[in-house]
Amino acid sequence: MNHPIGVLAEGIYDITIDWPVFISQLFGFAVIVFVFVKWIVPPVKSLMERSQETVRKQLEESEEATTKLAEAKQAYDSALAQAQAELEVLRADARADAEFIIAQMRDAAAAEVDRVRKQGRAQILQLRRQMIRDLETDLAAAMLELTEEKVRDQVSTPRAKSESIEKFLEDLEALANSGPGARSEVRSRWN
């Protein structure tokens, strides 16, 4: 097997030059260098010049931007100082308005408390009167019920029934023996 640069001979390199291959490679390298110089370097060079011009313009624009930034910072600082002064004025006005509103709300709350207290007292008095009326009614009903129960117990006994019958008979007898005035009196007692 032929190697263009050398042959391996029993572990030691034997370097020999194969001239036709070397010359063809040298010619190929010269062609590549010519192509680079003729067609690749000029566009790359013009591209680099354009890039340098762009960088120079950007540096100029950067310097202008730095100047404008300094001016803008001064304007910002001035506007900030003015805004802080206006803010202090607004805070003072807001504090005064807040104190006025708080005073008004306290007055309104005090008036509302008085109104609610008066209304509550009136409702308590009305409820008290109603409760007294209800208790009086309940007491009267309980008294009537108790009285009715006691009367029924007394009337339901045999002795009370016989006394009632005897009284009725006496009244009938008196009615039969008496005149028209006594009859109306007896009728009114049994009705």
mmCIF file of C-alpha atoms in Angstrom:
data_model
loop_
_atom_site.group_PDB
_atom_site.id
_atom_site.type_symbol
_atom_site.label_atom_id
_atom_site.label_comp_id
_atom_site.label_asym_id
_atom_site.label_seq_id
_atom_site.Cartn_x
_atom_site.Cartn_y
_atom_site.Cartn_z
ATOM 1 C CA MET A 1 0.000 0.000 0.000
ATOM 2 C CA ASN A 2 1.472 3.354 -1.013
ATOM 3 C CA HIS A 3 1.214 6.288 1.311
ATOM 4 C CA PRO A 4 1.782 9.744 -0.147
ATOM 5 C CA ILE A 5 3.869 10.922 2.739
ATOM 6 C CA GLY A 6 5.626 7.864 3.999
ATOM 7 C CA VAL A 7 5.599 4.121 4.469
ATOM 8 C CA LEU A 8 5.604 2.247 7.720
ATOM 9 C CA ALA A 9 8.568 -0.079 7.718
ATOM 10 C CA GLU A 10 8.985 -2.359 10.636
ATOM 11 C CA GLY A 11 7.923 0.122 13.273
ATOM 12 C CA ILE A 12 9.984 3.065 11.997
ATOM 13 C CA TYR A 13 8.586 5.773 9.738
ATOM 14 C CA ASP A 14 10.256 6.069 6.409
ATOM 15 C CA ILE A 15 9.340 9.515 5.091
ATOM 16 C CA THR A 16 9.348 9.920 1.338
ATOM 17 C CA ILE A 17 7.757 12.663 -0.751
ATOM 18 C CA ASP A 18 5.484 11.788 -3.631
ATOM 19 C CA TRP A 19 6.120 14.787 -5.920
ATOM 20 C CA PRO A 20 3.158 14.570 -8.301
ATOM 21 C CA VAL A 21 0.701 14.491 -5.343
ATOM 22 C CA PHE A 22 2.574 17.301 -3.603
ATOM 23 C CA ILE A 23 2.495 19.536 -6.707
ATOM 24 C CA SER A 24 -1.189 18.842 -7.339
ATOM 25 C CA GLN A 25 -1.993 19.749 -3.734
ATOM 26 C CA LEU A 26 0.131 22.903 -3.998
ATOM 27 C CA PHE A 27 -1.715 23.874 -7.206
ATOM 28 C CA GLY A 28 -5.086 23.249 -5.506
ATOM 29 C CA PHE A 29 -3.995 25.432 -2.568
ATOM 30 C CA ALA A 30 -2.938 28.236 -4.957
ATOM 31 C CA VAL A 31 -6.336 28.046 -6.705
ATOM 32 C CA ILE A 32 -8.111 28.292 -3.355
ATOM 33 C CA VAL A 33 -5.983 31.294 -2.342
ATOM 34 C CA PHE A 34 -6.677 32.962 -5.712
ATOM 35 C CA VAL A 35 -10.459 32.382 -5.332
ATOM 36 C CA PHE A 36 -10.337 33.804 -1.820
ATOM 37 C CA VAL A 37 -8.398 36.892 -2.907
ATOM 38 C CA LYS A 38 -10.462 37.486 -6.043
ATOM 39 C CA TRP A 39 -14.030 36.769 -4.957
ATOM 40 C CA ILE A 40 -14.263 36.343 -1.170
ATOM 41 C CA VAL A 41 -11.901 38.955 0.323
ATOM 42 C CA PRO A 42 -13.388 42.032 -1.509
ATOM 43 C CA PRO A 43 -16.993 41.388 -0.338
ATOM 44 C CA VAL A 44 -15.742 40.571 3.167
ATOM 45 C CA LYS A 45 -13.620 43.741 3.144
ATOM 46 C CA SER A 46 -16.569 45.883 1.999
ATOM 47 C CA LEU A 47 -18.770 44.180 4.602
ATOM 48 C CA MET A 48 -16.222 44.993 7.300
ATOM 49 C CA GLU A 49 -16.034 48.621 6.104
ATOM 50 C CA ARG A 50 -19.831 48.859 6.261
ATOM 51 C CA SER A 51 -19.787 47.339 9.737
ATOM 52 C CA GLN A 52 -17.142 49.859 10.842
ATOM 53 C CA GLU A 53 -19.241 52.686 9.373
ATOM 54 C CA THR A 54 -22.316 51.353 11.189
ATOM 55 C CA VAL A 55 -20.358 51.139 14.454
ATOM 56 C CA ARG A 56 -19.065 54.712 13.969
ATOM 57 C CA LYS A 57 -22.618 55.970 13.356
ATOM 58 C CA GLN A 58 -23.866 54.068 16.384
ATOM 59 C CA LEU A 59 -21.100 55.650 18.492
ATOM 60 C CA GLU A 60 -22.127 59.114 17.292
ATOM 61 C CA GLU A 61 -25.784 58.308 17.976
ATOM 62 C CA SER A 62 -24.783 56.973 21.380
ATOM 63 C CA GLU A 63 -23.034 60.244 22.221
ATOM 64 C CA GLU A 64 -26.138 62.174 21.106
ATOM 65 C CA ALA A 65 -28.320 59.811 23.141
ATOM 66 C CA THR A 66 -26.056 60.383 26.167
ATOM 67 C CA THR A 67 -26.505 64.152 25.787
ATOM 68 C CA LYS A 68 -30.266 63.768 25.374
ATOM 69 C CA LEU A 69 -30.341 61.419 28.356
ATOM 70 C CA ALA A 70 -28.571 63.982 30.529
ATOM 71 C CA GLU A 71 -31.085 66.639 29.419
ATOM 72 C CA ALA A 72 -33.968 64.251 30.051
ATOM 73 C CA LYS A 73 -32.586 63.449 33.514
ATOM 74 C CA GLN A 74 -32.451 67.146 34.355
ATOM 75 C CA ALA A 75 -36.030 67.582 33.117
ATOM 76 C CA TYR A 76 -37.086 64.512 35.087
ATOM 77 C CA ASP A 77 -35.430 65.786 38.280
ATOM 78 C CA SER A 78 -37.119 69.156 37.813
ATOM 79 C CA ALA A 79 -40.524 67.546 37.182
ATOM 80 C CA LEU A 80 -40.006 65.241 40.165
ATOM 81 C CA ALA A 81 -39.257 68.173 42.469
ATOM 82 C CA GLN A 82 -42.340 70.011 41.194
ATOM 83 C CA ALA A 83 -44.484 66.875 41.583
ATOM 84 C CA GLN A 84 -43.257 66.424 45.174
ATOM 85 C CA ALA A 85 -44.172 70.017 45.982
ATOM 86 C CA GLU A 86 -47.642 69.503 44.470
ATOM 87 C CA LEU A 87 -47.948 66.219 46.369
ATOM 88 C CA GLU A 88 -47.267 67.980 49.668
ATOM 89 C CA VAL A 89 -49.962 70.546 48.852
ATOM 90 C CA LEU A 90 -52.405 67.739 47.954
ATOM 91 C CA ARG A 91 -51.564 65.875 51.183
ATOM 92 C CA ALA A 92 -52.232 68.970 53.260
ATOM 93 C CA ASP A 93 -55.549 69.530 51.465
ATOM 94 C CA ALA A 94 -56.462 65.866 51.888
ATOM 95 C CA ARG A 95 -55.698 65.997 55.630
ATOM 96 C CA ALA A 96 -57.871 69.086 56.044
ATOM 97 C CA ASP A 97 -60.709 67.474 54.048
ATOM 98 C CA ALA A 98 -60.386 64.263 56.044
ATOM 99 C CA GLU A 99 -60.561 66.103 59.358
ATOM 100 C CA PHE A 100 -63.634 68.023 58.167
ATOM 101 C CA ILE A 101 -65.327 64.815 56.988
ATOM 102 C CA ILE A 102 -64.490 63.061 60.272
ATOM 103 C CA ALA A 103 -66.000 65.945 62.256
ATOM 104 C CA GLN A 104 -69.165 65.800 60.119
ATOM 105 C CA MET A 105 -69.397 62.029 60.523
ATOM 106 C CA ARG A 106 -68.994 62.326 64.311
ATOM 107 C CA ASP A 107 -71.787 64.905 64.465
ATOM 108 C CA ALA A 108 -74.022 62.739 62.276
ATOM 109 C CA ALA A 109 -73.215 59.654 64.366
ATOM 110 C CA ALA A 110 -74.026 61.500 67.606
ATOM 111 C CA ALA A 111 -77.341 62.692 66.161
ATOM 112 C CA GLU A 112 -78.149 59.175 64.972
ATOM 113 C CA VAL A 113 -77.300 57.737 68.419
ATOM 114 C CA ASP A 114 -79.665 60.246 70.063
ATOM 115 C CA ARG A 115 -82.418 59.429 67.570
ATOM 116 C CA VAL A 116 -81.974 55.683 68.052
ATOM 117 C CA ARG A 117 -81.997 56.079 71.837
ATOM 118 C CA LYS A 118 -85.201 58.117 71.741
ATOM 119 C CA GLN A 119 -86.826 55.675 69.383
ATOM 120 C CA GLY A 120 -85.672 52.749 71.543
ATOM 121 C CA ARG A 121 -87.091 54.342 74.676
ATOM 122 C CA ALA A 122 -90.395 54.978 72.903
ATOM 123 C CA GLN A 123 -90.514 51.372 71.730
ATOM 124 C CA ILE A 124 -89.691 50.112 75.233
ATOM 125 C CA LEU A 125 -92.539 52.209 76.702
ATOM 126 C CA GLN A 126 -94.929 50.977 74.029
ATOM 127 C CA LEU A 127 -93.883 47.362 74.614
ATOM 128 C CA ARG A 128 -94.260 47.851 78.386
ATOM 129 C CA ARG A 129 -97.796 49.202 77.949
ATOM 130 C CA GLN A 130 -98.650 46.345 75.596
ATOM 131 C CA MET A 131 -97.187 43.812 78.019
ATOM 132 C CA ILE A 132 -99.201 45.272 80.918
ATOM 133 C CA ARG A 133 -102.389 45.077 78.788
ATOM 134 C CA ASP A 134 -101.580 41.486 77.809
ATOM 135 C CA LEU A 135 -100.867 40.543 81.425
ATOM 136 C CA GLU A 136 -104.092 42.200 82.598
ATOM 137 C CA THR A 137 -106.035 40.344 79.898
ATOM 138 C CA ASP A 138 -104.336 37.054 80.766
ATOM 139 C CA LEU A 139 -104.963 37.664 84.480
ATOM 140 C CA ALA A 140 -108.645 38.417 83.894
ATOM 141 C CA ALA A 141 -108.978 35.318 81.692
ATOM 142 C CA ALA A 142 -107.206 33.192 84.316
ATOM 143 C CA MET A 143 -109.399 34.628 87.082
ATOM 144 C CA LEU A 144 -112.567 33.926 85.073
ATOM 145 C CA GLU A 145 -111.367 30.433 84.280
ATOM 146 C CA LEU A 146 -110.527 29.776 87.927
ATOM 147 C CA THR A 147 -113.830 31.255 89.061
ATOM 148 C CA GLU A 148 -115.738 29.229 86.488
ATOM 149 C CA GLU A 149 -113.948 26.082 87.592
ATOM 150 C CA LYS A 150 -114.752 26.767 91.263
ATOM 151 C CA VAL A 151 -118.391 27.567 90.450
ATOM 152 C CA ARG A 152 -118.720 24.374 88.424
ATOM 153 C CA ASP A 153 -117.193 22.393 91.248
ATOM 154 C CA GLN A 154 -119.660 23.977 93.708
ATOM 155 C CA VAL A 155 -122.658 23.631 91.383
ATOM 156 C CA SER A 156 -121.868 20.048 90.478
ATOM 157 C CA THR A 157 -122.153 18.848 94.088
ATOM 158 C CA PRO A 158 -125.513 17.192 94.987
ATOM 159 C CA ARG A 159 -126.142 19.684 97.778
ATOM 160 C CA ALA A 160 -125.707 22.675 95.422
ATOM 161 C CA LYS A 161 -128.035 21.066 92.875
ATOM 162 C CA SER A 162 -130.746 20.497 95.465
ATOM 163 C CA GLU A 163 -130.396 24.054 96.815
ATOM 164 C CA SER A 164 -130.612 25.363 93.257
ATOM 165 C CA ILE A 165 -133.762 23.320 92.603
ATOM 166 C CA GLU A 166 -135.325 24.452 95.887
ATOM 167 C CA LYS A 167 -134.528 28.074 95.114
ATOM 168 C CA PHE A 168 -136.029 27.649 91.646
ATOM 169 C CA LEU A 169 -139.182 26.168 93.109
ATOM 170 C CA GLU A 170 -139.434 28.950 95.707
ATOM 171 C CA ASP A 171 -139.078 31.523 92.937
ATOM 172 C CA LEU A 172 -141.793 29.799 90.906
ATOM 173 C CA GLU A 173 -144.073 29.764 93.880
ATOM 174 C CA ALA A 174 -143.377 33.418 94.591
ATOM 175 C CA LEU A 175 -143.962 34.144 90.942
ATOM 176 C CA ALA A 176 -147.279 32.389 90.942
ATOM 177 C CA ASN A 177 -148.396 34.253 94.075
ATOM 178 C CA SER A 178 -147.123 37.660 93.049
ATOM 179 C CA GLY A 179 -147.970 40.281 90.505
ATOM 180 C CA PRO A 180 -146.446 41.156 87.131
ATOM 181 C CA GLY A 181 -143.515 43.238 88.612
ATOM 182 C CA ALA A 182 -142.230 40.348 90.704
ATOM 183 C CA ARG A 183 -142.411 38.011 87.698
ATOM 184 C CA SER A 184 -140.048 40.157 85.642
ATOM 185 C CA GLU A 185 -137.618 40.251 88.590
ATOM 186 C CA VAL A 186 -137.621 36.423 88.865
ATOM 187 C CA ARG A 187 -137.166 36.061 85.053
ATOM 188 C CA SER A 188 -134.187 38.395 85.090
ATOM 189 C CA ARG A 189 -132.497 36.355 87.833
ATOM 190 C CA TRP A 190 -132.801 33.073 85.868
ATOM 191 C CA ASN A 191 -131.871 34.494 82.484
#
